[in-house]
Short mmCIF file of C-alpha atoms and ligand atoms in Angstrom, two decimals:
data_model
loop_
_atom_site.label_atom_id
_atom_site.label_comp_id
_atom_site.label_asym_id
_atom_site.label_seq_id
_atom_site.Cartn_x
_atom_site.Cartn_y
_atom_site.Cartn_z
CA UNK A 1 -31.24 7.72 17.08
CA UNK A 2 -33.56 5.17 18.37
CA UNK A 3 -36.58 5.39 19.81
CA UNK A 4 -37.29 4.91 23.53
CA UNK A 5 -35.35 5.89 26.34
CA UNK A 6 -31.99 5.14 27.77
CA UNK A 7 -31.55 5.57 31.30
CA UNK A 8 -28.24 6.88 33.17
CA UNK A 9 -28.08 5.56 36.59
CA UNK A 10 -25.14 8.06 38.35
CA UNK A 11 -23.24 8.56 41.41
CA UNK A 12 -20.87 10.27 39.97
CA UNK A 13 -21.50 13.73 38.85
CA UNK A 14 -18.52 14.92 37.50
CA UNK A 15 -19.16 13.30 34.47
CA UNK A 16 -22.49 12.43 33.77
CA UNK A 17 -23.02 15.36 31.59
CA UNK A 18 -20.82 14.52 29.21
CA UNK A 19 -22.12 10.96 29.08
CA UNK A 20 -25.59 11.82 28.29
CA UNK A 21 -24.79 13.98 25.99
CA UNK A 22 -23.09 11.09 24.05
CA UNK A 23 -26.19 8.63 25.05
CA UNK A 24 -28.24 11.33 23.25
CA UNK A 25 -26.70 9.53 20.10
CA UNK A 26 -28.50 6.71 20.96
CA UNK A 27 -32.43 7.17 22.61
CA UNK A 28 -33.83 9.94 24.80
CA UNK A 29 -31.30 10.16 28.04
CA UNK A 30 -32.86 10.79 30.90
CA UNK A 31 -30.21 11.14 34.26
CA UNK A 32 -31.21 9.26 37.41
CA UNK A 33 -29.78 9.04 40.89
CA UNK A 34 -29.43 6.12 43.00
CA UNK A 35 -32.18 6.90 44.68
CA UNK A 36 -34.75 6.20 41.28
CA UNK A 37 -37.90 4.34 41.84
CA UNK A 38 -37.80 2.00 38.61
CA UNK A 39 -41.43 0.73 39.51
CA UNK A 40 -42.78 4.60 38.73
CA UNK A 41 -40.53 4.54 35.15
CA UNK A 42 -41.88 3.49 32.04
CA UNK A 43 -39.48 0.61 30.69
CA UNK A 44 -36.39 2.00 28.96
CA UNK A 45 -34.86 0.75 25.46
CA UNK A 46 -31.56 0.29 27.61
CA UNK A 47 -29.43 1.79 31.12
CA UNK A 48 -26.23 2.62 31.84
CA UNK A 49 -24.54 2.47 35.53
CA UNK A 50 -21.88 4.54 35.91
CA UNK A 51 -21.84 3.70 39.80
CA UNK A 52 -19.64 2.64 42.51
CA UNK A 53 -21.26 -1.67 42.43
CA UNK A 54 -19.71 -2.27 45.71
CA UNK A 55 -21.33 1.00 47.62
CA UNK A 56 -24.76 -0.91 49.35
CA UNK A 57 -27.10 1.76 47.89
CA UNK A 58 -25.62 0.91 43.66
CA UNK A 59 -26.28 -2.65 44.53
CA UNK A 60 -30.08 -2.26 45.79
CA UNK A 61 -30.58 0.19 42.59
CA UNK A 62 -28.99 -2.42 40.33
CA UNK A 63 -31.28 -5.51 41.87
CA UNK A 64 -34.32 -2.93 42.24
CA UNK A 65 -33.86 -2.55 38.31
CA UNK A 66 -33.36 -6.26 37.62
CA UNK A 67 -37.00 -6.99 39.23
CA UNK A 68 -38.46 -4.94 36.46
CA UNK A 69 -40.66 -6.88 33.98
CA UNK A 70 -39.07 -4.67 31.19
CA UNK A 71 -35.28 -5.35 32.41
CA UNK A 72 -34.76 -8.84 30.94
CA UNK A 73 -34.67 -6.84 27.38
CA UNK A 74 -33.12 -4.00 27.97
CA UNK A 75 -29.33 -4.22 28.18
CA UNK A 76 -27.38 -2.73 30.73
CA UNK A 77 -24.00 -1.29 30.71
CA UNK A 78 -22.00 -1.02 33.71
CA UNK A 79 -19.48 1.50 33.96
CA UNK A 80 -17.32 0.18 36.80
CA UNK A 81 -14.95 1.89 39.29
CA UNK A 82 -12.64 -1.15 40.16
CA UNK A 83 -11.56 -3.30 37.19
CA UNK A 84 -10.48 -6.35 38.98
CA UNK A 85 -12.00 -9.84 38.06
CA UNK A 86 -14.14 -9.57 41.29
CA UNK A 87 -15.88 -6.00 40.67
CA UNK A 88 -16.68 -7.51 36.95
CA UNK A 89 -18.33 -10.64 38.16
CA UNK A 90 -19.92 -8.60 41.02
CA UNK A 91 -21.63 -6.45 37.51
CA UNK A 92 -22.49 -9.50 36.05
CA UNK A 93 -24.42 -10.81 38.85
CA UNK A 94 -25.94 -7.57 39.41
CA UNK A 95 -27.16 -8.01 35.57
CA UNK A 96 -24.67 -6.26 33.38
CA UNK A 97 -24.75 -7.14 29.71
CA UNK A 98 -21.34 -5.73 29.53
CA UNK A 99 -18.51 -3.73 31.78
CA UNK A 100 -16.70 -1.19 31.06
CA UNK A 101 -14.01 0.50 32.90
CA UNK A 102 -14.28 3.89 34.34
CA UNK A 103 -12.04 5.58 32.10
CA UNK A 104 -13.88 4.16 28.85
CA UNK A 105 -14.47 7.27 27.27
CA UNK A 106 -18.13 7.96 26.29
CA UNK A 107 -18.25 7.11 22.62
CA UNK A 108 -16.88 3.78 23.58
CA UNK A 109 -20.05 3.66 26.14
CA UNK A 110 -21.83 4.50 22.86
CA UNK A 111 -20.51 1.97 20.62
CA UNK A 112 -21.18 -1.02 23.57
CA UNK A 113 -24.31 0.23 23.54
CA UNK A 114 -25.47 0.10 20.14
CA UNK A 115 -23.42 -2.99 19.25
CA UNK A 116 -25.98 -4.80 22.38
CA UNK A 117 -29.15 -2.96 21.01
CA UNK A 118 -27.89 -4.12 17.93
CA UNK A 119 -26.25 -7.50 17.05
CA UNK A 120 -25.51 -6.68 13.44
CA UNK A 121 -24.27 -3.38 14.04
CA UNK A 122 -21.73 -5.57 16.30
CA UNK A 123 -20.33 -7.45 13.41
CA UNK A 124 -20.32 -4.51 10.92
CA UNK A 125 -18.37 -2.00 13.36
CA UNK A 126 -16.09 -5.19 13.62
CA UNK A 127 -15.72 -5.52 10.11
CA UNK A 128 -15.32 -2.36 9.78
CA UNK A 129 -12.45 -1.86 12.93
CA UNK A 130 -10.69 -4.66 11.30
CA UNK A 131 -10.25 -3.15 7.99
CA UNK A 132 -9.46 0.06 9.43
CA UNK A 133 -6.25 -1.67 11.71
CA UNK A 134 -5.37 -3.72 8.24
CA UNK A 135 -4.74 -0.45 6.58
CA UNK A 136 -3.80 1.18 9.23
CA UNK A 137 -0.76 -1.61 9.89
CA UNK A 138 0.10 -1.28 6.27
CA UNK A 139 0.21 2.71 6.02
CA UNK A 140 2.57 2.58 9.52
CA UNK A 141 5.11 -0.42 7.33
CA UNK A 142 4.66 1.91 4.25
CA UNK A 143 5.86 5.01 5.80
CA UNK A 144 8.27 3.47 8.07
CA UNK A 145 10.00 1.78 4.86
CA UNK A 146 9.60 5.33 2.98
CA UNK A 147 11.01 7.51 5.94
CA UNK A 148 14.02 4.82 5.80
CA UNK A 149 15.17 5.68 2.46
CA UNK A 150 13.92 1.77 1.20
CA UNK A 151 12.18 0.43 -1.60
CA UNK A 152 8.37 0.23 -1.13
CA UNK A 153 6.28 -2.49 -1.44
CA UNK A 154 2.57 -1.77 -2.28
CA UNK A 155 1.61 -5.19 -1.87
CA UNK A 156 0.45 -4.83 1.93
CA UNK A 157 -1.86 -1.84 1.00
CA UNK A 158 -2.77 -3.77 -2.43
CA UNK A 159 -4.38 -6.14 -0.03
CA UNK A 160 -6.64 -3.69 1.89
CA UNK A 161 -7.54 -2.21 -1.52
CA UNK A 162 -10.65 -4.84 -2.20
CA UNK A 163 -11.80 -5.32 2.12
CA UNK A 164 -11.97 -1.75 2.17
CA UNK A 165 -14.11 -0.72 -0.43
CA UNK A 166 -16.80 -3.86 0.57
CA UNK A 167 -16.44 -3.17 4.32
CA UNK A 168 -17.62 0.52 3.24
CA UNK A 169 -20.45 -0.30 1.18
CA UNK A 170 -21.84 -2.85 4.24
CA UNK A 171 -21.06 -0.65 6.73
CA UNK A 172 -21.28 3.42 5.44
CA UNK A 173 -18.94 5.76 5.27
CA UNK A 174 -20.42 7.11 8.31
CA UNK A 175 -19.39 3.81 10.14
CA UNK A 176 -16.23 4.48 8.72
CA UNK A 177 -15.25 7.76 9.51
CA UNK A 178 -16.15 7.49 13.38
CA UNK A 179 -14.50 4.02 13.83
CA UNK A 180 -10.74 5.62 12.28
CA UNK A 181 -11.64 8.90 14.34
CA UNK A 182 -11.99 6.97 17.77
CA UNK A 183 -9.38 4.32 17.08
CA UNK A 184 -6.89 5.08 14.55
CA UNK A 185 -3.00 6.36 14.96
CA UNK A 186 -3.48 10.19 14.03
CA UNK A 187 -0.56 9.96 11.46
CA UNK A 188 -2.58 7.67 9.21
CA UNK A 189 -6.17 8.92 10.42
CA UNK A 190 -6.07 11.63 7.25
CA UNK A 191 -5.09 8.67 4.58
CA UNK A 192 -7.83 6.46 6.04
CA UNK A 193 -10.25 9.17 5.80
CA UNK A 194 -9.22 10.23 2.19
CA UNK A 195 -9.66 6.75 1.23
CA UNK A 196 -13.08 6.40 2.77
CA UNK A 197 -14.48 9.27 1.23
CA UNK A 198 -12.95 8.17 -2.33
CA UNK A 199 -14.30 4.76 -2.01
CA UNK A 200 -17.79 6.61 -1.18
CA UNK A 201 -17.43 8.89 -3.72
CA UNK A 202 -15.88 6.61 -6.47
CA UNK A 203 -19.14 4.29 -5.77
CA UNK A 204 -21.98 7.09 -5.74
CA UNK A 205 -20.45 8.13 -9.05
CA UNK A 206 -20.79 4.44 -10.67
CA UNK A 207 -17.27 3.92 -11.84
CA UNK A 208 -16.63 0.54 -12.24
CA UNK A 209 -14.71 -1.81 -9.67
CA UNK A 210 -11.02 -1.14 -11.51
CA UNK A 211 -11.28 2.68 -10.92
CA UNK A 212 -12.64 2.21 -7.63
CA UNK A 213 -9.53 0.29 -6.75
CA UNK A 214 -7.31 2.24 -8.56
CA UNK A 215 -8.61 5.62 -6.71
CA UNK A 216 -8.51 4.28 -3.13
CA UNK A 217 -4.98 2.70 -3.87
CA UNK A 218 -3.65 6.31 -4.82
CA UNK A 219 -5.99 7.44 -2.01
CA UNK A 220 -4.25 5.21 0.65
CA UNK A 221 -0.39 6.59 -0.41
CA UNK A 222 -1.49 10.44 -1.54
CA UNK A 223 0.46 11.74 1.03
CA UNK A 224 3.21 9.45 1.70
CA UNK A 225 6.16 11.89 0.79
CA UNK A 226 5.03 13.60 4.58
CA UNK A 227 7.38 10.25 5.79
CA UNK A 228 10.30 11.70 4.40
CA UNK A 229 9.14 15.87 6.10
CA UNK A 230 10.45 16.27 9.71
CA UNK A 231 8.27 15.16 12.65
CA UNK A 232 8.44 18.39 14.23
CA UNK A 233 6.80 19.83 11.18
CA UNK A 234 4.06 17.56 10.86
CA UNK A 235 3.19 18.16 14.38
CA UNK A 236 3.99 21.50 14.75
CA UNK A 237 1.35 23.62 16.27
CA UNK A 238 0.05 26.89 14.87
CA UNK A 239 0.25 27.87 11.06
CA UNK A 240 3.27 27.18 9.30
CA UNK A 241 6.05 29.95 8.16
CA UNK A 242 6.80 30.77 4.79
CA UNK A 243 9.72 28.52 5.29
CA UNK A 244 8.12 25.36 6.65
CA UNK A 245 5.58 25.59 4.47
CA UNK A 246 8.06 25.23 1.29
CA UNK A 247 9.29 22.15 3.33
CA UNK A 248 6.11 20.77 4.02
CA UNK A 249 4.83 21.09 0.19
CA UNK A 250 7.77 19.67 -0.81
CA UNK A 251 5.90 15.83 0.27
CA UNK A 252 4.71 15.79 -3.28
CA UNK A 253 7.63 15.73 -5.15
CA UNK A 254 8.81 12.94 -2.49
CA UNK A 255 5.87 10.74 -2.36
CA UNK A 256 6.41 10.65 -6.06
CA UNK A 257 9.46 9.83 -6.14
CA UNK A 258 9.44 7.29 -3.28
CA UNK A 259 6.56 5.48 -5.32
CA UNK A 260 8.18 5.76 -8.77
CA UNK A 261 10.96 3.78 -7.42
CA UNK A 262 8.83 1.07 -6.35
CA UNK A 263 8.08 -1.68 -9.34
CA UNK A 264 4.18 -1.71 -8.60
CA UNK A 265 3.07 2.08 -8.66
CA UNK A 266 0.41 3.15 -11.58
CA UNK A 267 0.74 6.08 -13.59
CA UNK A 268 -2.70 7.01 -11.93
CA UNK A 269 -0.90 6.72 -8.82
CA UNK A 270 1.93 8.25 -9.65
CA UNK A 271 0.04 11.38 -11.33
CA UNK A 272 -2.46 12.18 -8.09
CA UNK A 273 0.90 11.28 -5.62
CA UNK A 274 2.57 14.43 -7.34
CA UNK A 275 -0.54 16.27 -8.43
CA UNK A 276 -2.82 16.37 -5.70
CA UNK A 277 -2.31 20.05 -4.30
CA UNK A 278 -2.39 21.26 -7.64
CA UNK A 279 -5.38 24.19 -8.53
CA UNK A 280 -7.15 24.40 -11.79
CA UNK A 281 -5.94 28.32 -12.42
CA UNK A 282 -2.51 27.37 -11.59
CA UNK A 283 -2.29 28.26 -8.26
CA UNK A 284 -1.30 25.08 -6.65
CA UNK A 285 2.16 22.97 -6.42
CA UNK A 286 4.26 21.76 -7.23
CA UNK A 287 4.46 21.54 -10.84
CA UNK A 288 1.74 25.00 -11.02
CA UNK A 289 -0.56 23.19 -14.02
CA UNK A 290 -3.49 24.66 -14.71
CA UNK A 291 -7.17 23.21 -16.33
CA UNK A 292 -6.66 19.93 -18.87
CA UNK A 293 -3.23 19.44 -17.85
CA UNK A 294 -4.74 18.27 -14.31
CA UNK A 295 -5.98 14.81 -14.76
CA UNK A 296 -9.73 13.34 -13.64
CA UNK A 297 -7.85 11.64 -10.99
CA UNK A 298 -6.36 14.45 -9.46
CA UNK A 299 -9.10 16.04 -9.47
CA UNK A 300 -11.10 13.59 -7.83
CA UNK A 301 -8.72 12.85 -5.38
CA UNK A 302 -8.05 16.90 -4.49
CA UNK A 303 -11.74 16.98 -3.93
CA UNK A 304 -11.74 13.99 -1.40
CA UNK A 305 -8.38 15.48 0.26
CA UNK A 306 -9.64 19.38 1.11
CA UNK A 307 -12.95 17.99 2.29
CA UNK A 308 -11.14 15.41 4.93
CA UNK A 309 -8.21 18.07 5.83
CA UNK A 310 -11.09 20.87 6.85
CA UNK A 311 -13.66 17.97 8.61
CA UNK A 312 -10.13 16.42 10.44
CA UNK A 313 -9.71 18.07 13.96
CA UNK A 314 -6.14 19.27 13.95
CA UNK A 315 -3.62 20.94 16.88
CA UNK A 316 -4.66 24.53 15.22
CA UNK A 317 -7.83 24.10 14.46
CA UNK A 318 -11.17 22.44 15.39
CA UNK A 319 -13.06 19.79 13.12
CA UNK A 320 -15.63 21.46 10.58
CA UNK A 321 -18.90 20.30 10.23
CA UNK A 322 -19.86 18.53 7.11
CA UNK A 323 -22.34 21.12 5.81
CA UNK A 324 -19.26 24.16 6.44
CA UNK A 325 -16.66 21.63 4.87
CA UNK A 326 -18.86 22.32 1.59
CA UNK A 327 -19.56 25.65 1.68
CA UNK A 328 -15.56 25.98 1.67
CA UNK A 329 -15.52 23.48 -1.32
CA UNK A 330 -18.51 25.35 -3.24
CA UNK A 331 -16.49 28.81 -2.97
CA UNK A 332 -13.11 27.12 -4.65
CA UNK A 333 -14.76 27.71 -7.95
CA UNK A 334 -12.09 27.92 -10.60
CA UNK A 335 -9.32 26.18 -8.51
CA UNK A 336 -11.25 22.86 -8.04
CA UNK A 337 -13.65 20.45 -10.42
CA UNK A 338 -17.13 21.96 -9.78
CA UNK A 339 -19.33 18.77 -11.01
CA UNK A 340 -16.73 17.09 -8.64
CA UNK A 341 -17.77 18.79 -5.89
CA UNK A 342 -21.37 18.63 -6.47
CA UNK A 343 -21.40 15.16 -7.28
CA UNK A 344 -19.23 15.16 -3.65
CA UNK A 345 -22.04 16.91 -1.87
CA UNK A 346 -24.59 14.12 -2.68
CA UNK A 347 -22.29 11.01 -1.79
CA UNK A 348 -21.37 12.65 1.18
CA UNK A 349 -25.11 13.83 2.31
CA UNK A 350 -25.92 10.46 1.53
CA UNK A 351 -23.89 8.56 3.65
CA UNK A 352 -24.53 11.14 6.53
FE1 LIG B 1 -0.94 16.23 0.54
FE1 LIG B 2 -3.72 14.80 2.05
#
């Protein structure tokens, strides 16, 4: 959060709660009417105008704020009402640094915000969206090809391998998570977040740059045996039956087999494709090994999974915060890699 204030200008109430709760993110929001008296305010860091430009009494605001010695810095936002060419230019002239239309939702309003307050933070959220719809296109070609029956070809997510991991250590895994949350497809949100938090993770833990790529690679296609589980499973609401749940574990076996008979998966791959729901007593699937037979990979990878399956908002259940995501991880003692999960804690709480 920065410091200073950002001002809401509003006419329209229904929803100006909801966007200064999200301008909290940013400064101190304070909620003004039309009717403010900029010359009594101290200057602001930045305003937004979610107000009807064309009514007479948004336009004397807007100008009344534009005579301000402190306005020339301070960007302002406009949220307009109308969207044609002639409402935006209207904005301009009445000295928005950027336009938005009304149903922008308010992160969006949040992310315009900070990307004017902040020129870098511009580029790196655009580095950062970029990578995201790079592996994003890939994982949709990937599963498409794998729901089909074909042969896969790694080479597209090979190629996102390398810009992801750099566009997450210049831009956080913070950066990361919230750009795939408010952009991505939500079939490939979950393999975007696991390989986030493994290229995080792999990083905080030092391993050098071939296990890095090697653990977001098998990160990126962990789940891809769900292209080959019926749609109405994946999206079913509510808990699984006993039944659908047999289906639905039976992605493992898949994914590894979809991947084993492509020429360019790694055993590494390969092992955390098949193993990744396995437990350390035994207790997972599909294969039920138990301690050494469970590979460092898998176990890094397991860790990364549960961690962005519990913090993922899903049809039957809410998102977990961060700090409740590892409580949950702290009390699977026995079925998951305790220095793992430490080590987890930290590169997570770092990067929050
Ligand atoms: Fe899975
Ligand atoms: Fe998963």
């Amino acid at each position: 959060m920065l410091p200073g204030v950002v001002v809401l200008v509003s006419d329209q109430p229904g929803r100006s709660a909801l966007l200064a709760e999200a301008l909290r993110g940013v400064g101190t929001c304070e909620v003004v009417g039309l009717d403010v008296d900029w010359s009594t305010r101290a200057a602001a860091i930045a305003v937004v105008a979610d107000v009807d430009a064309a009514r007479p009494a948004a336009m004397q605001c807007l100008l009344a704020l534009q005579a301000q010695a402190w306005a020339g810095t301070a960007p302002l936002v406009c949220i307009s009402q109308r969207t044609s060419d002639k409402a935006l230019r209207q904005a301009r002239v009445l000295g928005a640094s950027a336009c938005l239309p009304f149903y922008a939702e308010p992160h969006i309003v949040v992310t315009a915000l900070l990307n004017l307050l902040n020129p870098n933070e511009g580029a790196l959220n655009a580095t950062i969206r970029q990578c995201a719809e790079r592996a994003g296109a890939a994982l949709t070609s990937l599963f498409n090809t794998a729901s089909h029956d074909g042969r896969v070809d790694l080479q597209a997510i090979d190629s996102c391998v390398d810009p992801l991991l750099l566009a997450l250590s210049d831009g956080g895994l913070a950066r990361w998570l919230n750009t795939i949350r408010a952009h991505d497809n939500a079939t490939y949100q979950h393999s975007l977040v696991v390989a986030g938090l493994a290229a995080q993770f792999a990083t905080h833990i030092g391993f050098p740059e071939a296990q890095r790529q090697r653990l977001v690679r098998a990160a990126l296609v962990h789940d891809v045996g769900k292209a080959r589980i019926p749609r109405a499973l994946l999206l079913k609401r509510g808990t699984l039956d006993a039944d659908e749940a047999a289906v639905m574990r039976t992605h493992t076996v898949l994914g590894y087999e979809i991947l084993r008979a492509s020429r360019h998966a790694d055993p590494a791959m390969l092992d955390a494709v098949r193993h990744h729901h396995e437990m350390l007593d035994g207790s997972g699937y599909p294969d039920g090994i138990s301690g050494d037979a469970i590979s460092d990979v898998v176990r890094f990878l397991t860790v990364c999974d549960i961690y962005a399956a519990l913090t993922e908002r899903r049809s039957y259940k809410p998102a977990l915060p961060s700090d409740e995501a590892m409580t949950i991880l702290q009390g699977m003692q026995g079925r998951i890699e305790p220095r793992f999960v430490q080590a987890f804690g930290q590169a997570v709480a770092r990067a929050a």
